[in-house]
XYZ file of C-alpha atoms in Angstrom:
535
model
C -0.295 -0.194 0.585
C 1.609 3.660 -0.964
C 1.002 5.769 1.490
C 1.791 10.171 -0.160
C 2.183 11.573 3.031
C 5.105 11.423 6.015
C 4.599 11.944 9.749
C 6.915 14.516 10.402
C 8.754 12.962 13.611
C 9.110 9.477 12.686
C 11.284 8.809 15.775
C 7.803 9.439 17.945
C 6.156 6.824 16.484
C 9.357 3.819 15.840
C 8.349 2.034 18.709
C 4.595 1.731 18.693
C 3.945 -1.749 18.567
C 1.252 -3.776 16.085
C -1.531 -3.411 19.176
C -0.457 0.164 20.046
C -1.467 1.227 16.438
C -4.890 -1.252 16.795
C -5.755 0.444 20.387
C -5.288 3.955 18.745
C -7.386 2.737 15.303
C -10.162 1.034 17.721
C -10.675 4.530 19.864
C -10.285 6.434 16.443
C -13.408 8.395 17.123
C -12.988 8.966 20.129
C -9.337 10.283 19.429
C -11.046 13.157 17.165
C -9.949 12.204 14.069
C -11.771 13.915 10.976
C -11.624 10.961 8.535
C -13.563 11.718 5.488
C -12.508 9.439 3.288
C -11.477 5.684 2.414
C -8.092 6.626 0.717
C -7.261 8.729 4.095
C -7.812 5.636 6.683
C -5.194 3.539 4.112
C -3.055 6.475 4.217
C -3.042 6.638 8.267
C -3.188 3.028 8.046
C 0.219 3.090 5.910
C 2.526 6.324 7.650
C 1.810 4.254 11.172
C 2.764 0.765 9.747
C 5.496 2.325 7.550
C 7.080 3.516 11.330
C 7.109 0.051 12.907
C 3.531 -0.659 13.620
C 2.276 -4.057 12.382
C -1.185 -2.702 11.258
C -3.631 -5.631 10.729
C -6.534 -5.664 8.232
C -8.931 -5.622 10.713
C -7.294 -2.664 12.003
C -7.864 -0.944 8.966
C -10.969 -1.920 8.003
C -12.330 -0.066 11.651
C -10.534 2.753 10.106
C -12.063 2.229 6.991
C -15.305 2.573 8.315
C -14.192 5.828 10.675
C -13.244 7.473 7.372
C -16.807 6.886 5.768
C -18.941 8.014 9.202
C -16.818 11.012 9.989
C -15.780 14.420 8.131
C -12.829 15.789 7.068
C -11.094 18.788 5.758
C -8.065 17.479 4.265
C -5.696 14.129 4.007
C -3.249 16.114 6.471
C -4.898 17.107 8.957
C -5.950 13.768 9.572
C -2.691 12.344 9.543
C -1.464 15.681 12.055
C -4.028 14.533 14.449
C -2.579 11.232 14.546
C 0.916 12.363 15.028
C -0.100 14.394 17.834
C -1.917 12.262 19.552
C 0.725 9.076 19.367
C 3.381 11.970 21.356
C 0.720 12.562 23.780
C -0.014 8.395 24.209
C 3.171 7.508 22.838
C 5.301 7.329 26.012
C 2.731 4.682 27.776
C 0.770 2.818 24.902
C 4.360 2.261 22.572
C 5.725 0.274 25.711
C 7.240 -2.743 24.438
C 8.810 -5.708 27.066
C 12.608 -5.742 26.693
C 12.575 -9.549 27.036
C 9.104 -10.438 24.559
C 8.738 -7.620 22.230
C 4.915 -7.769 23.358
C 3.042 -4.739 24.383
C 2.967 -3.986 27.693
C 0.260 -3.755 30.606
C -0.785 -0.224 29.262
C -1.460 -1.537 25.939
C -4.172 -4.076 27.492
C -5.487 -1.225 29.829
C -6.090 1.230 26.942
C -8.454 -1.486 24.958
C -10.616 -1.909 28.239
C -11.361 1.316 28.483
C -12.172 1.974 24.563
C -14.438 -1.150 24.880
C -16.239 -0.371 28.048
C -16.504 -4.405 28.722
C -15.536 -7.751 27.458
C -13.672 -10.651 28.121
C -9.633 -10.778 29.426
C -7.374 -13.569 29.783
C -4.879 -13.686 31.566
C -2.090 -16.412 31.432
C 1.084 -17.366 34.294
C 3.974 -19.024 33.958
C 3.923 -20.007 38.299
C 7.623 -21.398 38.569
C 9.522 -18.328 36.168
C 10.469 -16.321 39.123
C 12.157 -19.519 41.076
C 13.619 -20.271 37.982
C 15.213 -15.645 36.940
C 16.315 -15.954 41.026
C 19.249 -18.349 40.067
C 19.451 -18.271 35.793
C 17.590 -15.210 34.696
C 18.922 -15.978 30.924
C 17.055 -19.459 30.692
C 14.089 -17.649 32.821
C 14.781 -14.597 30.014
C 14.504 -17.950 27.106
C 11.654 -19.341 29.168
C 9.504 -16.158 28.210
C 10.651 -15.667 24.218
C 9.570 -19.369 23.872
C 6.282 -18.969 25.419
C 5.398 -15.970 23.578
C 5.810 -17.439 20.056
C 3.541 -20.560 21.503
C 0.588 -17.803 22.631
C 1.492 -16.126 19.228
C 1.064 -18.889 17.129
C -2.227 -20.097 18.881
C -4.151 -16.794 18.908
C -5.344 -15.229 16.006
C -2.872 -12.421 14.397
C -5.428 -9.689 15.108
C -5.917 -10.630 19.015
C -4.438 -8.016 21.343
C -1.444 -10.411 23.392
C 0.516 -8.253 25.607
C 3.116 -9.262 28.615
C 1.483 -7.453 31.784
C 4.437 -7.871 33.938
C 7.650 -10.556 33.755
C 5.676 -13.757 34.184
C 2.250 -12.794 33.386
C 0.086 -12.830 29.685
C -3.196 -10.885 28.713
C -5.206 -11.374 25.935
C -7.897 -9.272 25.491
C -11.203 -10.965 23.511
C -13.495 -8.136 23.714
C -16.751 -9.274 23.010
C -16.246 -12.635 22.475
C -18.533 -15.297 24.139
C -16.763 -16.361 27.699
C -17.668 -20.623 26.380
C -15.449 -19.547 22.831
C -12.293 -17.615 24.787
C -12.577 -20.209 27.624
C -12.264 -23.261 24.838
C -9.152 -20.862 23.242
C -7.349 -20.252 26.399
C -7.651 -23.848 27.051
C -5.005 -24.872 23.702
C -3.441 -21.776 24.586
C -2.932 -23.580 27.916
C -2.600 -26.563 26.637
C 0.397 -25.884 23.931
C 1.814 -23.896 26.852
C 2.534 -26.740 29.172
C 4.369 -28.622 26.660
C 7.863 -29.552 27.477
C 10.726 -26.566 26.132
C 14.038 -28.191 25.370
C 17.021 -25.722 26.224
C 21.030 -27.004 25.753
C 19.995 -30.754 26.064
C 17.335 -30.192 28.764
C 13.800 -30.623 29.136
C 11.708 -28.149 30.751
C 8.288 -28.064 31.851
C 6.257 -24.897 32.242
C 3.743 -24.505 34.975
C 0.950 -22.841 33.900
C -2.420 -21.472 35.711
C -4.778 -19.488 33.246
C -7.683 -17.540 34.227
C -10.787 -15.939 32.408
C -13.108 -13.279 34.073
C -15.641 -10.665 32.197
C -15.245 -6.970 33.005
C -17.656 -3.956 33.040
C -16.677 -0.459 33.315
C -20.224 -0.210 34.096
C -20.045 -1.706 36.844
C -17.607 1.427 38.284
C -14.053 -0.438 38.035
C -11.114 0.893 36.684
C -9.825 -0.558 34.068
C -5.776 -1.166 35.632
C -7.307 -1.846 39.354
C -9.345 -4.674 37.586
C -6.007 -5.743 35.870
C -4.115 -6.287 39.203
C -7.265 -7.995 40.958
C -6.953 -10.634 38.900
C -3.705 -11.543 38.305
C -3.253 -11.018 42.139
C -6.265 -14.059 42.375
C -4.367 -16.012 39.552
C -1.035 -16.152 42.195
C -4.216 -17.806 44.576
C -5.337 -21.120 42.013
C -8.095 -22.037 43.487
C -9.025 -19.320 45.416
C -7.020 -20.568 48.410
C -5.292 -17.946 50.764
C -1.735 -17.827 50.720
C -0.375 -18.830 53.631
C 2.442 -16.358 55.909
C 5.791 -18.561 57.677
C 8.960 -17.494 58.882
C 11.345 -15.542 57.270
C 13.838 -18.154 55.984
C 17.507 -17.889 54.392
C 17.252 -18.705 51.258
C 20.471 -19.282 48.888
C 20.396 -19.721 44.770
C 21.833 -22.852 45.169
C 19.085 -23.660 47.355
C 16.624 -22.658 44.955
C 18.052 -23.976 41.974
C 18.017 -27.495 43.489
C 14.691 -27.137 43.963
C 13.825 -26.076 40.999
C 15.974 -29.179 39.591
C 13.880 -31.336 41.680
C 10.942 -30.395 40.992
C 11.370 -30.566 37.348
C 12.268 -33.924 37.557
C 9.754 -35.412 39.530
C 7.062 -34.088 36.987
C 8.795 -37.290 34.362
C 9.040 -38.975 37.203
C 6.059 -41.052 36.007
C 6.793 -40.837 32.245
C 10.048 -42.521 33.200
C 8.990 -45.009 35.544
C 11.069 -43.952 38.345
C 8.380 -43.951 41.069
C 7.376 -47.273 43.051
C 5.592 -48.572 46.278
C 6.583 -50.032 49.111
C 4.566 -51.955 51.469
C 4.839 -51.913 55.264
C 3.114 -55.028 56.919
C 0.308 -54.356 59.036
C -0.086 -57.360 61.792
C -3.118 -58.711 63.727
C -1.713 -60.436 67.007
C -4.895 -61.167 68.110
C -5.340 -63.515 65.059
C -1.522 -64.077 64.588
C -1.762 -62.877 60.970
C -0.712 -59.957 58.782
C -3.948 -58.344 57.507
C -2.702 -56.065 54.762
C -0.150 -53.407 54.476
C 0.480 -49.438 53.805
C 1.709 -48.486 50.460
C 4.167 -45.530 50.621
C 6.175 -43.633 47.899
C 9.586 -43.629 46.655
C 11.442 -42.377 44.399
C 14.592 -44.268 42.315
C 16.256 -41.223 40.070
C 18.592 -41.799 37.860
C 21.226 -39.260 39.144
C 20.348 -38.883 42.454
C 19.887 -42.772 43.639
C 16.936 -43.062 46.015
C 15.372 -40.082 46.790
C 13.749 -39.359 49.935
C 10.214 -39.245 51.259
C 11.177 -36.053 52.923
C 13.330 -34.687 50.293
C 10.554 -34.612 47.630
C 6.911 -35.001 49.166
C 6.858 -31.240 50.554
C 7.986 -30.745 46.689
C 4.838 -33.291 45.326
C 2.172 -30.601 47.248
C 4.302 -27.341 46.946
C 4.538 -27.676 42.593
C 0.440 -28.272 42.770
C 1.616 -32.548 41.761
C -0.074 -34.173 44.081
C -3.309 -34.768 41.923
C -1.839 -37.000 39.345
C 1.218 -38.545 41.314
C -1.698 -39.418 43.604
C -4.018 -40.874 40.999
C -0.636 -42.866 40.716
C -0.669 -44.163 43.772
C -3.680 -45.501 44.204
C -4.149 -46.770 40.809
C -0.345 -48.997 41.461
C -1.873 -49.932 45.587
C -4.998 -51.124 44.350
C -3.754 -52.915 41.325
C -1.592 -54.898 43.763
C -4.368 -55.436 46.196
C -5.419 -57.839 43.516
C -2.781 -58.930 43.670
C -3.293 -60.272 46.909
C -5.957 -61.654 46.005
C -4.789 -65.085 44.086
C -1.795 -65.678 47.213
C -4.982 -67.278 49.256
C -4.852 -64.699 52.103
C -8.248 -63.542 53.599
C -9.525 -60.100 54.162
C -6.174 -58.143 53.080
C -6.262 -54.494 53.088
C -4.141 -51.898 51.641
C -4.001 -48.370 53.317
C -2.907 -45.099 50.543
C -2.237 -41.904 52.796
C -4.338 -38.624 50.968
C -2.764 -34.511 51.065
C -4.642 -31.640 51.957
C -4.546 -31.028 48.072
C -6.287 -34.008 47.243
C -9.256 -33.662 49.457
C -10.241 -30.469 48.144
C -10.680 -32.548 44.508
C -14.598 -32.742 44.426
C -14.216 -35.816 42.079
C -11.616 -38.328 44.817
C -14.276 -40.408 45.561
C -15.494 -41.285 42.061
C -12.305 -41.800 40.784
C -11.319 -44.007 43.740
C -14.584 -45.409 42.862
C -13.201 -46.230 38.611
C -10.383 -47.492 40.154
C -11.620 -50.105 42.335
C -14.030 -51.002 39.681
C -11.366 -51.004 36.690
C -8.525 -54.251 39.313
C -12.280 -55.837 40.046
C -11.322 -54.845 44.295
C -13.913 -55.046 46.478
C -14.054 -51.116 48.287
C -13.199 -53.263 51.689
C -10.054 -53.933 50.383
C -9.094 -50.839 50.241
C -8.190 -48.119 53.320
C -7.654 -44.301 53.227
C -5.274 -42.372 55.786
C -5.305 -38.623 56.788
C -3.607 -37.175 59.435
C -5.121 -35.939 62.222
C -4.122 -32.370 62.089
C -5.116 -32.226 58.519
C -8.584 -34.129 59.273
C -9.865 -30.862 61.800
C -8.177 -28.464 59.246
C -10.153 -29.898 56.638
C -12.754 -30.904 58.440
C -16.853 -29.967 56.212
C -14.722 -30.731 53.082
C -13.791 -34.941 55.186
C -17.079 -34.963 55.773
C -18.676 -35.087 53.108
C -15.930 -37.011 50.797
C -15.290 -39.066 54.155
C -19.230 -39.802 53.450
C -18.845 -40.603 50.451
C -15.920 -43.491 50.622
C -17.805 -44.744 53.494
C -21.130 -45.544 51.479
C -18.771 -46.888 49.068
C -17.115 -49.640 51.490
C -13.962 -48.006 52.280
C -11.932 -47.563 55.594
C -10.724 -44.969 57.096
C -8.083 -44.072 59.334
C -6.891 -41.128 61.362
C -2.159 -41.163 60.836
C -0.799 -39.693 63.916
C -3.649 -39.882 65.980
C -2.448 -37.630 69.748
C -0.391 -34.462 67.467
C -3.653 -32.799 67.100
C -5.894 -31.887 69.384
C -8.978 -34.282 68.101
C -11.318 -35.567 70.775
C -14.202 -37.975 71.346
C -16.744 -35.571 69.126
C -14.096 -34.519 65.969
C -13.383 -38.665 65.683
C -17.190 -39.218 65.948
C -18.219 -36.717 63.521
C -16.002 -37.117 60.917
C -16.487 -41.664 61.549
C -13.249 -43.097 61.303
C -12.883 -46.817 61.170
C -8.690 -46.612 62.881
C -6.776 -44.617 64.539
C -2.958 -44.858 64.526
C -1.171 -43.921 67.714
C 1.849 -41.807 66.887
C 5.304 -43.494 66.512
C 6.271 -40.613 68.931
C 4.075 -42.322 71.586
C 4.955 -45.622 70.713
C 9.603 -45.087 70.981
C 10.625 -46.164 74.425
C 6.606 -46.718 75.380
C 7.859 -49.360 78.292
C 9.753 -47.581 80.188
C 8.535 -43.825 79.568
C 5.489 -42.870 81.880
C 4.339 -39.854 79.794
C 4.463 -42.223 77.043
C 2.234 -45.033 78.889
C -1.051 -42.627 79.964
C -1.260 -41.046 76.296
C -1.563 -45.118 74.720
C -3.942 -46.061 77.824
C -5.806 -43.399 77.427
C -5.575 -43.528 73.744
C -6.918 -47.663 73.666
C -9.654 -46.249 76.199
C -11.033 -43.768 73.588
C -10.782 -46.535 70.815
C -12.656 -49.231 73.018
C -14.952 -46.566 73.643
C -15.698 -45.245 70.456
C -15.689 -49.186 68.776
C -12.285 -48.315 66.439
C -9.474 -50.108 66.164
C -6.419 -48.974 67.583
C -2.937 -49.659 65.516
C 0.598 -48.632 67.204
C 2.714 -47.653 64.446
C 6.717 -47.500 64.267
C 7.418 -50.602 66.368
C 11.106 -51.492 66.663
C 10.897 -53.232 69.653
C 9.881 -56.877 71.842
C 9.882 -54.212 74.578
C 7.357 -51.266 73.023
C 4.870 -54.430 71.003
C 4.729 -56.709 74.467
C 4.044 -53.530 76.946
C 1.696 -52.073 74.375
C -0.141 -55.702 73.599
C -0.353 -56.223 77.724
C -3.029 -52.886 77.533
C -5.115 -54.618 75.031
C -3.686 -53.403 71.923
C -3.738 -55.504 69.122
C -2.755 -53.935 65.903
C 1.128 -53.399 64.980
C 3.029 -51.453 62.202
C 6.858 -51.151 62.365
C 10.521 -52.618 62.014
C 9.584 -54.605 64.495
C 8.021 -56.680 62.245
C 8.899 -55.860 58.786
C 9.973 -52.508 57.199
C 8.742 -51.033 54.106
C 9.361 -53.723 51.239
C 9.235 -54.330 47.740
C 5.562 -55.799 46.408
C 7.651 -58.949 45.676
C 9.067 -58.876 49.043
C 5.751 -58.475 50.929
C 3.479 -61.275 48.569
C 6.447 -63.637 50.255
C 6.334 -61.993 53.650
C 2.575 -62.908 53.515
C 3.497 -66.849 53.615
C 5.925 -66.753 56.070
C 3.262 -67.623 58.808
C 5.540 -69.452 60.792
C 8.169 -66.050 61.428
C 5.557 -64.141 62.402
C 3.902 -66.775 64.720
C 7.590 -66.669 66.229
C 7.868 -62.561 66.504
C 4.799 -62.943 68.508
C 5.559 -65.937 70.298
C 8.630 -63.689 71.878
C 6.592 -62.030 73.506
C 4.826 -64.327 75.708
C 7.082 -64.432 78.281
C 7.298 -61.065 78.728
C 3.543 -60.586 78.215
C 3.881 -63.224 81.917
C 6.298 -61.042 83.096
C 4.110 -58.046 82.032
C 1.162 -59.327 84.298
C 2.134 -60.260 87.536
C 3.635 -56.847 88.099
C -0.032 -55.537 87.940
C -1.341 -58.335 89.744
C 1.296 -57.671 92.455
C 0.950 -53.686 92.231
C -2.785 -54.442 92.080
C -2.752 -56.322 95.860
């Protein structure tokens, strides 16, 4: 397109981006530009484009429409008006992000002001700040890749801005929210694909939010954008918790980020596995099941301890996919136990707070049980005491659904929180597990003895099974058994072991009988002591 006119100050407009031109075109009427003819509109488009603004076809159509509806004295006057507008707004609308080259937030705020209402989409690369802390150059490359992916997923005339280092905004205008939502989902999916950089595979963590802006509600566009970004930083609408300040070095941040990236691929690379620690019924003299415990075998780091990676799983939002993997593997193993001839074996699986916030958790568990043809009674779900109290409302709803299915429920680490008769009864648990800190040296510590006796009495009163976990010495087992405890878990009976080893352990009845038989004399001694005290 040839343009017979030139702007007198090209330098003032050289930084104007395509989205800036779009904003100026969209607001041409409000800028007071005196358009008179389609030719004039074409000339203005060419003038802006010649100085760095990639005006779109849609923008040209808007100008042409404006030209047909407005009067102007001359083409030169119209060009002068555009130049004046650029001089006023150029410092704001002409800003481009130094990394991506995209327009900054001022551009999208201007579009919101012009449109009065519309749909705003936001994307956040949530782990970018941590990456920037130890490798800003790599973070910049991630930003550039994300920008390229978004630009490919969006129509050429769809305004895209980078509103801060880790957030991108898309203005959908008057598009239907359902269509905008579908477009956002597709773009988020593309953003979340692995990025290969220098031989490494990095997985961006992407959050998104779609919200409708309506200026008639008295909301300022800049404030609205700020609030939307803040809400996007709190996934699920949960309030961020504050904690004590901790000195964090760049080395620690780098290591945490690398660990998180490796975890994101652990399932696909078959690095996760379950081990099983036996659950013993001393009264029946047999193994009644096992607790499934997650293990991670890293190809370079070796065996990574749960204390090192479980907090990362929860903080990085991996509780759902990894939790699903654990449930599936545990239920599949419970199916294998059915062919061993042992009756009533149950696998116990721990759930996290994030899993409990998933309304579909009971449905997911039911489908897994049905898929593997495992009865609900073969599954037991464990929840820590403190978590049960923190999420009491959610527990009642989800646990109620699980109990109706026939799944057993247990309170783990009992005694470390502040539960009592009321909370246990309202949450309807089938079993409580005495925390290991009260089991350790219980045969010689009077404070632990008093706590364990109280918990055992509480269990009897409520009709709830009580299990002592963390039993490592036969003296601990003997004392607890003398107090009426019949369910046990701990190194004394067996360490966590691979699935094949646990299957063999189930059949080693003589070994278990020996472990239980060793205590008979100690039990008689303890009984005689109590009789002497009573006399």
